[in-house]
């Protein structure tokens, strides 16, 4: 539009604090670092005898999963419980919407129950933005994955994991391998890696699994796995959905593994201390073989543990941004 | 239209692209037609004089694509509500695509529409007849029967014929009767579940993309069949630069195809989807700035000789969902003139050329004697203030559809009077 009004950043409040967490795009570097720092503080909670902090006591968090998920839903649930919030998990894929209720009606009904935060997963890109735009003023929205668009807490937990192993982001070469086209995880990782200023991001995939104009995401494209992982510090493998074979995107899992599957032998060209990541769940023998998945360089299970701490940090920040007095106690263990 | 008053429109800048008139001329109307341009005939005593000082007087606009939603989707709009909006926008004739419910594939539906429009009296409505029965792309419609019922052209709306043989036969059959066929080139398999231009923005937002080839592949087929059959084909709603090269190429080979573009495609681009703005969920999708600029060039050069509104009013709920689930389209009758004037202000083309794309250009494609103010022509007139600024609001918006991305923007160019067959159907309250 020639004279469109400037769009305010929906995710930040007037003071620049996190109000919603919808995408990592457009979040300033300092805020990302702040979230990572606070996540480190929350890591200790899991090792306490009483795995709880009272930061969000009295708050109600509703998990709205319009798309099925086990891992993400569970870690959000645990994160909220460890913050002492009350948690409501709704498996909406199987309830209201099948009765014809619109997304907005579902939202309004839950708002009427005075929920403070929605954690939303939805099959369509932009769903979390839509909910945030229509949520009541005091309600926060955390995007737990919307279509192909974003999965910001996964992106953050990956950054957190990378930082714990590598320290500084600046010199890192990161390879993201697999189905970039359909991956909200890859988009969130790319946004964060760009903001955190890594040396290079490579996207490794056949043309059919890359979106149009992939370089516009700020990455180098590469169709050869060996070349893609050469001298890499971090290798992120993406999950390949079985249905991709049907859409004429790939001939077979066999050929995919032959070309893009990660093996110890292919990993040899990466840096000796390279780490291997995967958002899970892994298809063993498709994205990587078991030797790599269970090998010394794999940090896959650590990602899961880190996920709880990162989600606690994001939830506490979002809920805290409405209650400045709580920000002060955020550092406590 | 029987007892139209005698009206003189005085002191305005008369622009009639069809006759090349552009200057301060009075316009005199009687009996529903243009009586004289310039000096009034001796003894002419008008019943009413409109003072058009500082205003532009031009033929009422002819819109090649406006959905009125009746019959079938009256919760989105009715023939009366949308033609009233057209009158307020200076549009006096509009062609509605056949994808109503029921579909315009029988004379009865066509007549229902034209009679309802006549009774409402706001604008002339030309129903496009369905090219195939039920728009299913399988069996030919009864075109010879549809034409006398008011269907000046045949169309597949936005439902492309998959079977190329059926399309060939449909074009041949239409050509038998000299009927123009409107086609919007799109390969539905290449479009798949796409909802945005396959490019930089869709990549970042993770929106399923519609590649340029969804248009160009279908266009190549449609052009080849137009050449093969000799049918008169009009290509609706082009969106990519490459399509324009293909049309220019076809013209070079002597093919008499015509093409149009929706006004918003000349203003907006893929960047306007930012923030998942569902008001910019449109088909064909908003494409790149380079595409938009090429479309502008084509409109200036006359490769595209009609600009239409592609009006698609929706109820509010239709846009209240995550972007991919929202209904595509915008309510666009009332922004048609302001958007064209933006192009004039941006130096894309001069005012007479811009008005030609809204009047004689589309009228020629419809093959109807409209869009001109030559003596004896129907007195369909638009008088507008090219400087007046306004914003979309409850007092300025007539369409039942409030789905527009231009809300909140300053629009320039406001219609003061619209005359249909010599009768004033819209007068701006000042």
XYZ file of C-alpha atoms in Angstrom:
763
model
C 0.000 0.000 0.000
C 1.334 3.400 -0.787
C 0.432 5.008 2.520
C -0.360 2.160 4.861
C -0.084 2.871 8.559
C 2.999 1.418 10.241
C 2.094 -1.879 11.852
C 3.034 -2.002 15.526
C 4.841 -5.100 16.740
C 1.991 -7.193 18.037
C 4.306 -9.165 20.295
C 5.678 -6.325 22.375
C 3.927 -4.040 24.805
C 4.484 -0.298 25.005
C 7.641 -0.813 27.073
C 9.117 -3.291 24.600
C 8.404 -6.251 26.891
C 7.197 -9.543 25.519
C 3.406 -9.691 25.569
C 2.834 -12.522 23.102
C 5.319 -14.942 21.621
C 4.202 -15.508 18.026
C 7.370 -15.533 15.942
C 11.055 -14.855 16.503
C 11.101 -12.526 13.531
C 11.298 -8.937 14.579
C 12.281 -9.680 18.178
C 15.348 -7.644 19.106
C 18.607 -9.415 19.908
C 18.603 -8.167 23.504
C 15.216 -9.753 24.093
C 16.352 -13.093 22.669
C 19.427 -12.982 24.913
C 17.253 -12.083 27.893
C 15.046 -15.121 27.261
C 18.088 -17.393 26.912
C 19.595 -15.993 30.131
C 16.397 -16.541 32.064
C 15.998 -20.032 30.640
C 19.356 -20.907 32.183
C 17.938 -19.873 35.536
C 14.979 -22.193 35.101
C 17.110 -25.214 34.230
C 17.822 -25.737 37.937
C 14.150 -26.069 38.826
C 13.983 -29.581 37.393
C 16.788 -30.685 39.702
C 15.127 -29.389 42.856
C 13.327 -31.722 45.225
C 10.213 -29.623 44.742
C 10.147 -28.849 41.039
C 8.148 -25.676 41.340
C 8.598 -21.921 41.548
C 5.706 -19.670 42.515
C 6.145 -17.170 39.664
C 2.800 -17.698 37.972
C 0.726 -18.780 40.943
C -2.895 -17.953 40.419
C -2.538 -17.716 36.654
C -4.487 -19.925 34.307
C -2.867 -21.223 31.145
C -4.945 -22.921 28.462
C -3.205 -25.216 25.996
C -5.201 -25.059 22.770
C -4.016 -27.795 20.489
C -5.917 -27.727 17.218
C -3.337 -30.123 15.857
C -2.192 -33.184 17.719
C 1.138 -33.085 19.508
C 2.606 -35.007 22.398
C 6.010 -33.581 23.093
C 5.261 -29.883 22.694
C 1.986 -30.120 24.577
C 3.557 -32.036 27.435
C 6.515 -29.707 27.812
C 4.258 -26.647 27.814
C 2.077 -28.314 30.410
C 5.057 -29.138 32.604
C 6.520 -25.664 32.153
C 3.273 -24.043 33.287
C 2.927 -26.418 36.243
C 6.497 -25.772 37.367
C 5.647 -22.076 37.341
C 2.720 -22.929 39.652
C 0.097 -21.907 37.105
C -3.169 -23.778 36.668
C -3.190 -25.596 33.367
C -6.036 -26.541 31.145
C -5.277 -28.695 28.136
C -7.847 -28.797 25.383
C -7.532 -31.199 22.554
C -9.633 -29.106 20.233
C -8.809 -31.101 17.149
C -11.374 -33.554 18.462
C -13.936 -31.249 20.027
C -15.563 -27.880 19.312
C -14.381 -27.162 15.790
C -15.812 -30.417 14.556
C -19.141 -29.177 15.873
C -18.846 -26.094 13.677
C -17.686 -23.672 16.335
C -15.380 -21.031 14.894
C -11.921 -20.392 16.243
C -13.082 -17.036 17.534
C -16.009 -18.580 19.421
C -13.707 -21.101 21.083
C -11.451 -18.237 22.096
C -14.292 -16.112 23.480
C -15.617 -19.008 25.546
C -12.258 -19.603 27.141
C -11.778 -15.902 27.762
C -15.061 -15.939 29.613
C -13.387 -18.400 31.989
C -10.696 -15.767 32.682
C -7.762 -17.581 31.188
C -4.519 -15.541 31.294
C -2.595 -17.254 28.544
C -3.286 -19.318 25.474
C -0.701 -21.716 24.142
C -1.850 -22.395 20.604
C -0.967 -24.976 18.029
C -2.838 -24.839 14.738
C -2.404 -26.307 11.273
C -2.661 -22.953 9.524
C 0.025 -20.317 9.167
C -0.997 -17.107 10.898
C -3.386 -18.750 13.388
C -1.481 -17.512 16.452
C -1.354 -13.971 15.027
C -5.071 -14.132 14.434
C -5.767 -15.225 18.001
C -3.414 -12.599 19.432
C -5.142 -9.901 17.386
C -8.499 -10.873 18.800
C -7.536 -11.811 22.338
C -8.716 -9.644 25.228
C -6.179 -7.028 26.385
C -4.884 -8.955 29.417
C -4.421 -12.269 27.627
C -1.097 -13.518 26.271
C -0.713 -15.870 23.331
C 2.176 -18.249 22.825
C 2.524 -19.846 19.443
C 3.225 -23.548 19.819
C 3.385 -23.989 16.050
C 1.214 -22.497 13.282
C 1.204 -24.255 9.927
C 4.501 -23.729 8.152
C 5.045 -20.350 9.714
C 6.666 -20.400 13.137
C 7.411 -22.395 16.247
C 9.204 -19.764 18.303
C 9.746 -21.700 21.549
C 11.307 -24.557 19.573
C 13.559 -22.016 17.847
C 14.509 -20.565 21.222
C 15.239 -23.918 22.821
C 17.448 -24.753 19.870
C 19.332 -21.481 20.344
C 19.593 -22.225 24.030
C 21.024 -25.660 23.304
C 23.475 -24.244 20.767
C 24.623 -21.585 23.213
C 25.220 -24.108 25.990
C 27.522 -26.056 23.699
C 29.118 -23.345 21.632
C 28.987 -20.199 23.729
C 29.322 -17.498 21.107
C 27.023 -17.434 18.063
C 29.169 -15.228 15.844
C 31.642 -17.782 14.425
C 29.106 -20.590 13.921
C 28.242 -22.350 10.673
C 24.843 -23.973 10.961
C 23.371 -26.488 8.533
C 19.606 -27.084 8.501
C 18.843 -30.277 6.617
C 15.567 -31.611 5.254
C 12.039 -30.452 4.649
C 12.513 -26.692 4.884
C 9.401 -26.021 2.786
C 6.922 -27.323 5.347
C 8.964 -26.543 8.443
C 7.880 -23.900 10.925
C 10.830 -25.001 13.041
C 13.304 -24.089 10.301
C 11.715 -20.667 9.826
C 11.969 -19.881 13.523
C 15.541 -21.140 13.687
C 16.487 -19.028 10.685
C 14.965 -15.902 12.186
C 16.795 -16.412 15.483
C 20.130 -17.372 13.923
C 19.970 -14.250 11.765
C 19.247 -11.991 14.732
C 21.911 -13.652 16.866
C 24.367 -13.140 14.030
C 25.857 -16.526 13.164
C 28.499 -16.623 10.426
C 26.503 -18.762 8.050
C 23.287 -20.753 7.736
C 23.028 -23.400 5.064
C 19.794 -24.983 3.932
C 20.374 -28.502 2.685
C 17.499 -30.080 0.771
C 16.319 -31.143 -2.660
C 14.547 -28.389 -4.633
C 11.132 -29.897 -3.916
C 11.537 -29.389 -0.167
C 12.698 -25.772 -0.391
C 10.359 -22.784 -0.505
C 10.521 -20.257 -3.341
C 13.412 -17.804 -3.083
C 15.070 -19.570 -0.109
C 18.037 -17.178 -0.168
C 15.641 -14.434 0.899
C 15.610 -16.143 4.293
C 19.256 -15.160 4.663
C 20.745 -18.577 4.050
C 22.937 -20.352 1.530
C 21.252 -23.186 -0.335
C 22.993 -26.454 -0.924
C 21.710 -29.680 -2.478
C 24.519 -31.938 -1.325
C 24.672 -33.133 2.256
C 28.441 -33.623 2.329
C 28.998 -30.096 1.136
C 26.288 -28.843 3.455
C 27.813 -30.235 6.642
C 31.446 -29.530 5.736
C 33.058 -27.627 8.628
C 29.669 -27.110 10.229
C 29.459 -26.453 13.978
C 25.787 -27.281 14.252
C 23.719 -29.677 12.153
C 19.969 -29.500 12.532
C 18.038 -32.345 10.979
C 14.333 -31.762 10.293
C 11.593 -34.310 10.488
C 10.326 -35.719 7.211
C 6.599 -36.378 7.140
C 5.636 -39.615 5.461
C 2.974 -37.899 3.347
C 5.657 -36.051 1.355
C 6.065 -39.143 -0.812
C 2.453 -38.814 -1.949
C 2.663 -35.193 -3.044
C 5.332 -35.999 -5.642
C 7.911 -34.198 -3.550
C 10.164 -37.218 -3.091
C 10.427 -40.605 -4.769
C 11.024 -42.700 -1.646
C 12.350 -42.701 1.900
C 15.128 -44.901 0.654
C 16.408 -42.372 -1.844
C 15.969 -39.575 0.670
C 18.141 -41.367 3.190
C 20.708 -42.163 0.494
C 21.036 -38.467 -0.310
C 20.109 -36.544 2.838
C 20.255 -39.040 5.687
C 22.920 -38.272 8.286
C 25.397 -41.057 8.991
C 28.640 -41.166 10.972
C 30.506 -41.306 7.700
C 28.875 -38.148 6.350
C 29.309 -36.431 9.654
C 33.060 -36.840 9.245
C 33.405 -33.664 7.208
C 31.788 -31.545 9.919
C 33.828 -29.914 12.670
C 35.036 -32.563 15.181
C 32.982 -30.933 17.933
C 29.868 -30.421 15.810
C 26.550 -31.076 17.513
C 23.586 -32.799 15.886
C 20.058 -31.593 16.648
C 16.549 -32.715 15.734
C 13.206 -31.269 16.866
C 11.783 -34.783 17.145
C 10.271 -37.195 16.764
C 13.038 -38.852 14.735
C 12.410 -41.203 11.860
C 15.402 -43.456 12.338
C 16.792 -44.566 9.029
C 15.129 -41.661 7.204
C 16.636 -38.440 8.539
C 19.543 -40.086 10.317
C 20.688 -43.492 11.399
C 20.600 -44.636 15.015
C 24.347 -44.407 15.384
C 24.147 -40.656 14.912
C 20.904 -40.184 16.835
C 22.267 -41.968 19.885
C 25.892 -40.984 19.302
C 28.136 -38.637 21.250
C 27.398 -35.612 19.106
C 23.638 -35.901 19.394
C 22.032 -33.367 21.747
C 18.503 -34.401 20.846
C 17.323 -35.443 24.310
C 18.955 -32.416 25.860
C 16.813 -30.296 23.530
C 13.736 -31.793 25.136
C 14.879 -30.973 28.688
C 15.914 -27.496 27.633
C 12.486 -27.045 26.078
C 10.840 -26.999 29.487
C 13.189 -24.337 30.853
C 12.838 -22.153 27.749
C 9.057 -22.432 27.827
C 9.059 -21.502 31.498
C 11.096 -18.404 30.674
C 8.801 -17.363 27.831
C 5.648 -17.947 29.861
C 6.999 -16.097 32.877
C 8.059 -13.174 30.684
C 4.719 -12.933 28.899
C 2.706 -13.197 32.089
C 5.152 -10.922 33.868
C 4.913 -8.202 31.264
C 1.388 -7.531 32.491
C 2.471 -7.571 36.111
C 5.646 -5.539 36.539
C 5.995 -6.554 40.211
C 6.653 -10.139 39.114
C 9.508 -9.198 36.822
C 11.586 -8.459 39.922
C 11.404 -12.017 41.226
C 12.122 -13.563 37.867
C 15.766 -14.290 38.753
C 15.022 -16.451 41.768
C 15.620 -20.162 41.617
C -36.217 4.487 -19.306
C -39.261 6.593 -20.133
C -39.613 9.949 -18.416
C -36.006 10.965 -17.854
C -35.684 14.644 -17.123
C -33.856 17.083 -19.346
C -30.578 17.838 -17.616
C -27.655 20.100 -18.409
C -24.316 19.443 -16.745
C -22.449 22.716 -17.002
C -18.944 24.079 -16.514
C -17.306 20.688 -16.025
C -14.219 19.229 -17.680
C -15.802 16.787 -20.084
C -13.614 13.779 -20.785
C -14.988 11.246 -23.222
C -12.143 8.952 -24.245
C -14.298 7.250 -26.883
C -14.603 10.460 -28.904
C -11.362 12.047 -27.776
C -13.131 14.987 -26.132
C -11.282 16.609 -23.249
C -12.184 20.168 -22.342
C -14.617 22.483 -20.687
C -17.872 21.490 -22.372
C -21.440 21.375 -21.231
C -23.391 18.173 -21.599
C -27.100 18.138 -22.347
C -29.259 15.092 -21.757
C -32.824 14.338 -22.757
C -34.911 11.230 -23.201
C -32.310 9.180 -21.425
C -29.679 9.934 -24.046
C -26.995 12.460 -24.827
C -28.678 15.289 -26.662
C -25.745 17.614 -27.240
C -22.166 18.284 -26.239
C -21.070 21.910 -25.897
C -23.724 24.478 -26.717
C -27.305 23.543 -25.913
C -29.595 23.108 -28.913
C -31.745 26.155 -29.603
C -34.742 26.283 -27.303
C -33.443 23.539 -24.946
C -34.932 24.173 -21.521
C -33.445 21.808 -18.953
C -35.497 20.655 -15.963
C -32.332 20.625 -13.922
C -28.865 22.094 -14.209
C -25.920 20.448 -12.446
C -23.018 22.765 -11.763
C -19.895 20.700 -12.362
C -17.409 23.513 -11.867
C -14.017 22.046 -10.910
C -15.272 18.561 -11.632
C -14.758 15.934 -14.285
C -17.704 14.787 -16.381
C -17.204 11.422 -18.054
C -19.140 8.345 -19.158
C -20.369 6.156 -16.325
C -17.858 3.393 -15.625
C -18.217 -0.102 -17.036
C -16.984 -2.787 -14.648
C -16.194 -6.171 -16.198
C -16.246 -8.114 -12.964
C -18.361 -7.424 -9.912
C -20.020 -10.023 -7.761
C -23.418 -8.966 -6.481
C -23.952 -12.192 -4.491
C -27.587 -12.553 -5.551
C -29.002 -15.101 -6.024
C -27.564 -17.389 -3.377
C -25.379 -15.382 -1.010
C -27.576 -12.494 0.037
C -25.859 -12.355 3.439
C -22.845 -10.964 1.580
C -24.716 -8.579 -0.699
C -27.764 -8.186 -2.882
C -28.266 -6.863 -6.364
C -29.910 -3.786 -4.814
C -27.232 -3.168 -2.175
C -24.290 -3.653 -4.505
C -25.688 -1.758 -7.477
C -26.434 1.129 -5.086
C -22.757 1.001 -4.129
C -21.895 0.966 -7.832
C -24.000 4.091 -8.401
C -22.164 5.839 -5.568
C -18.904 4.845 -7.251
C -19.861 6.209 -10.692
C -20.249 2.715 -12.146
C -23.285 2.489 -14.402
C -22.777 -0.917 -15.993
C -21.368 -4.022 -14.459
C -20.864 -7.554 -15.569
C -21.438 -10.206 -12.928
C -19.708 -13.580 -13.185
C -21.934 -16.652 -13.418
C -20.873 -18.265 -10.137
C -24.071 -17.361 -8.312
C -26.230 -20.028 -6.687
C -27.913 -21.186 -8.801
C -25.330 -20.658 -11.497
C -26.191 -18.483 -14.491
C -26.523 -21.370 -16.899
C -30.195 -20.961 -17.743
C -32.095 -17.969 -19.159
C -34.281 -17.969 -16.028
C -31.386 -17.118 -13.715
C -30.060 -14.476 -16.125
C -33.488 -12.862 -16.299
C -33.941 -13.010 -12.548
C -30.758 -10.960 -12.228
C -31.480 -8.410 -14.948
C -35.067 -7.909 -13.770
C -34.057 -7.493 -10.150
C -31.421 -4.994 -11.266
C -33.917 -3.117 -13.442
C -36.346 -2.916 -10.554
C -33.632 -1.594 -8.249
C -32.693 0.896 -10.949
C -29.174 1.735 -9.762
C -27.085 0.300 -12.597
C -27.184 -1.836 -15.723
C -26.270 -5.410 -14.874
C -24.927 -7.678 -17.582
C -24.876 -11.273 -16.400
C -22.073 -13.372 -17.861
C -23.486 -16.722 -18.889
C -21.829 -19.891 -17.685
C -19.677 -21.371 -20.443
C -20.415 -24.880 -19.195
C -23.399 -26.237 -17.308
C -23.019 -25.696 -13.599
C -19.531 -24.324 -14.397
C -18.506 -27.955 -14.050
C -16.383 -27.873 -17.207
C -18.050 -30.897 -18.695
C -21.101 -29.988 -20.748
C -21.690 -26.871 -22.828
C -24.324 -24.449 -21.623
C -27.168 -23.341 -23.880
C -25.353 -20.241 -25.040
C -27.771 -19.418 -27.833
C -30.573 -19.249 -25.276
C -28.518 -17.345 -22.701
C -27.643 -14.509 -25.051
C -31.184 -13.174 -25.587
C -31.683 -13.416 -21.815
C -29.038 -10.720 -21.405
C -25.797 -12.692 -21.279
C -23.584 -10.605 -23.544
C -20.553 -12.769 -22.774
C -19.798 -16.274 -21.543
C -17.510 -17.038 -18.628
C -16.159 -19.791 -16.406
C -15.826 -17.354 -13.471
C -12.951 -18.648 -11.331
C -13.498 -22.304 -12.131
C -11.136 -23.210 -14.950
C -12.068 -26.029 -17.300
C -9.708 -28.920 -16.633
C -10.519 -30.858 -19.776
C -8.811 -29.071 -22.637
C -11.051 -30.715 -25.209
C -14.141 -29.348 -23.473
C -12.555 -25.883 -23.472
C -11.834 -26.169 -27.173
C -15.415 -27.176 -27.928
C -16.810 -24.462 -25.688
C -14.755 -21.819 -27.490
C -15.819 -23.148 -30.885
C -19.458 -23.202 -29.886
C -19.290 -19.668 -28.480
C -17.562 -18.521 -31.675
C -20.482 -19.887 -33.662
C -22.595 -17.115 -32.171
C -19.858 -14.515 -32.037
C -19.932 -14.616 -28.239
C -16.910 -13.341 -26.323
C -15.601 -15.773 -23.712
C -14.090 -14.525 -20.430
C -11.389 -16.804 -19.058
C -9.323 -16.335 -15.949
C -6.198 -18.318 -16.675
C -5.326 -20.624 -13.833
C -4.045 -24.160 -13.596
C -5.812 -25.469 -10.477
C -3.292 -28.252 -9.960
C -0.396 -25.837 -9.904
C -2.338 -23.564 -7.600
C -3.133 -26.521 -5.328
C -3.798 -25.276 -1.781
C -1.914 -22.039 -2.397
C -3.195 -18.823 -0.894
C -0.427 -16.307 -1.609
C 2.103 -15.511 -4.307
C 4.886 -18.080 -4.204
C 7.769 -15.773 -3.395
C 9.705 -13.996 -0.710
C 6.760 -13.093 1.536
C 4.969 -16.455 1.402
C 8.297 -18.146 2.061
C 8.808 -16.137 5.223
C 5.221 -16.343 6.452
C 5.019 -20.027 5.635
C 1.944 -19.561 3.463
C 1.325 -22.175 0.753
C 2.287 -20.476 -2.497
C 0.632 -20.013 -5.880
C 3.400 -20.011 -8.477
C 3.425 -17.645 -11.432
C 3.210 -20.749 -13.615
C -0.315 -21.422 -12.305
C -1.301 -18.445 -14.457
C 1.133 -18.692 -17.355
C 0.641 -22.405 -18.006
C -3.121 -21.909 -18.239
C -2.674 -18.741 -20.276
C -0.503 -20.560 -22.815
C -3.236 -23.138 -23.220
C -6.003 -20.554 -23.470
C -4.078 -18.534 -26.070
C -3.341 -21.607 -28.155
C -7.016 -22.545 -28.151
C -8.086 -18.985 -28.922
C -5.834 -19.151 -31.966
C -6.981 -22.613 -32.942
C -10.692 -21.859 -32.635
C -10.766 -18.215 -33.679
C -13.004 -17.506 -30.705
C -12.982 -14.040 -29.171
C -11.304 -14.578 -25.821
C -10.989 -12.056 -23.035
C -8.473 -12.836 -20.315
C -9.655 -11.742 -16.913
C -7.628 -10.625 -13.962
C -4.022 -11.077 -15.020
C -1.455 -10.869 -12.266
C 2.059 -11.532 -13.617
C 4.526 -9.715 -15.827
C 5.179 -12.867 -17.831
C 1.501 -13.096 -18.789
C 1.735 -9.660 -20.338
C 4.618 -10.721 -22.558
C 2.511 -13.651 -23.703
C -0.425 -11.373 -24.535
C 1.867 -8.982 -26.423
C 3.243 -11.956 -28.298
C -0.240 -13.123 -29.201
C -1.087 -9.645 -30.470
C 2.032 -9.726 -32.650
C 0.729 -12.870 -34.264
C -2.571 -11.150 -34.976
C -4.634 -12.702 -32.231
C -7.450 -10.394 -31.107
C -7.415 -11.351 -27.435
C -8.149 -8.699 -24.835
C -7.182 -8.605 -21.178
C -8.063 -6.827 -17.970
C -6.624 -6.376 -14.532
C -8.228 -5.710 -11.165
C -7.520 -2.193 -9.896
C -6.005 -3.400 -6.632
C -3.388 -5.406 -8.546
C -2.050 -2.050 -9.755
C -1.649 -0.756 -6.195
C -0.933 -3.597 -3.779
C 1.839 -6.204 -3.752
C 2.754 -9.345 -1.813
C 4.269 -7.085 0.842
C 0.766 -6.047 1.884
C 0.176 -9.549 3.296
C 2.552 -8.707 6.124
C 1.034 -9.505 9.516
C -1.277 -12.041 7.824
C -3.624 -9.298 6.631
C -6.633 -11.312 5.497
C -8.066 -8.302 3.642
C -5.258 -8.919 1.153
C -6.176 -12.576 0.679
C -7.075 -12.362 -3.014
C -7.228 -14.528 -6.151
C -5.193 -14.187 -8.200
C -2.755 -13.390 -5.396
C -0.942 -10.090 -5.017
C 2.433 -10.621 -6.625
C 5.742 -8.811 -6.658
C 6.424 -5.132 -7.116
C 7.956 -5.972 -10.507
C 4.715 -7.684 -11.534
C 2.675 -4.736 -10.343
C 4.865 -2.311 -12.258
C 4.604 -4.404 -15.413
C 0.807 -4.426 -15.042
C 0.905 -0.641 -14.711
C 2.979 -0.384 -17.880
C 0.535 -2.623 -19.710
C -2.402 -0.479 -18.625
C -0.585 2.645 -19.773
C 0.390 1.126 -23.116
C -3.137 -0.151 -23.709
C -2.080 -3.799 -23.821
C -4.621 -4.038 -21.046
C -7.578 -1.936 -22.030
C -9.883 -2.479 -19.098
C -9.433 -2.145 -15.358
C -12.145 -3.648 -13.221
C -13.062 -3.703 -9.561
C -13.300 -7.482 -9.102
C -15.759 -6.602 -6.368
C -16.294 -9.461 -3.911
C -18.255 -8.369 -0.861
C -18.152 -10.647 2.180
C -19.802 -10.772 5.570
C -17.424 -9.852 8.408
C -16.991 -13.464 9.561
C -15.557 -14.504 6.197
C -12.335 -12.633 7.001
C -12.179 -13.617 10.678
C -10.008 -16.712 10.653
C -6.371 -17.641 10.144
C -5.273 -16.267 6.753
C -5.496 -19.465 4.679
C -9.089 -20.154 5.841
C -10.435 -16.700 5.097
C -12.525 -16.067 2.009
C -10.543 -14.396 -0.764
C -11.613 -11.145 -2.386
C -12.335 -7.539 -1.474
C -15.293 -5.205 -1.708
C -13.957 -2.866 -4.342
C -16.611 -0.956 -6.286
C -16.208 2.205 -4.284
C -12.417 2.269 -4.401
C -12.224 1.742 -8.189
C -12.043 5.441 -9.120
C -9.782 6.493 -6.214
C -7.315 3.721 -7.086
C -7.254 4.779 -10.743
C -6.665 8.358 -9.650
C -3.698 7.151 -7.565
C -2.185 5.837 -10.779
C -2.774 9.214 -12.418
C -1.180 10.954 -9.416
C 1.763 8.548 -9.610
C 2.276 9.531 -13.259
C 1.462 6.075 -14.615
C -1.019 7.439 -17.129
C -2.981 10.632 -17.753
C -6.557 11.114 -16.670
C -8.196 10.567 -20.084
C -6.278 7.304 -20.546
C -7.207 6.187 -17.031
C -10.866 6.924 -17.746
C -10.649 5.072 -21.068
C -9.743 1.905 -19.129
C -12.924 2.346 -17.088
C -15.296 3.315 -19.916
C -14.857 2.673 -23.639
C -12.192 -0.016 -23.046
C -14.399 -2.405 -21.092
C -17.500 -1.439 -23.119
C -15.781 -2.587 -26.310
C -14.900 -5.912 -24.666
C -18.541 -6.410 -23.706
C -19.534 -5.411 -27.244
C -22.236 -3.111 -25.911
C -22.916 0.499 -26.955
C -21.872 1.927 -23.606
C -19.006 3.929 -22.211
C -19.291 6.963 -24.473
C -20.976 10.351 -24.344
C -21.348 10.800 -28.097
C -24.664 12.320 -29.137
C -27.378 9.684 -29.091
C -25.599 7.444 -26.594
C -27.325 6.400 -23.360
C -26.979 9.172 -20.801
C -24.865 7.155 -18.350
C -22.701 9.818 -16.775
C -20.297 10.131 -13.881
C -19.413 13.528 -12.435
C -16.586 13.444 -9.936
C -14.383 15.783 -7.982
C -10.829 14.617 -8.688
C -9.433 16.454 -5.673
C -11.975 15.543 -3.002
C -10.515 13.427 -0.217
C -12.412 10.949 1.882
C -12.066 7.904 4.058
C -14.064 4.717 4.244
C -16.649 4.974 7.003
C -20.303 4.308 7.715
C -21.373 7.530 5.945
C -19.259 7.045 2.862
C -19.528 3.313 2.154
C -22.550 1.711 0.538
C -21.549 -1.863 -0.172
C -22.749 -4.487 2.247
C -19.210 -5.889 2.180
C -16.813 -4.029 4.466
C -13.864 -6.185 3.485
C -11.297 -3.780 2.112
C -7.617 -3.246 2.906
C -8.020 0.470 2.161
C -9.912 1.295 5.340
C -8.120 4.036 7.227
C -6.369 5.356 4.136
C -6.980 8.716 2.536
C -8.704 8.222 -0.786
C -8.779 10.933 -3.431
C -11.611 11.338 -5.927
C -15.243 11.391 -5.032
C -18.289 10.946 -7.227
C -20.715 13.876 -7.011
C -23.390 12.645 -9.375
C -24.098 9.482 -11.256
C -26.721 9.431 -13.982
C -28.137 6.251 -15.431
C -30.136 6.640 -18.632
C -30.484 10.343 -17.875
C -31.784 9.877 -14.316
C -29.764 10.903 -11.297
C -29.115 7.722 -9.317
C -26.505 9.174 -7.006
C -26.022 12.681 -5.692
C -23.421 13.341 -3.047
C -24.863 15.059 -0.002
C -22.643 18.020 0.642
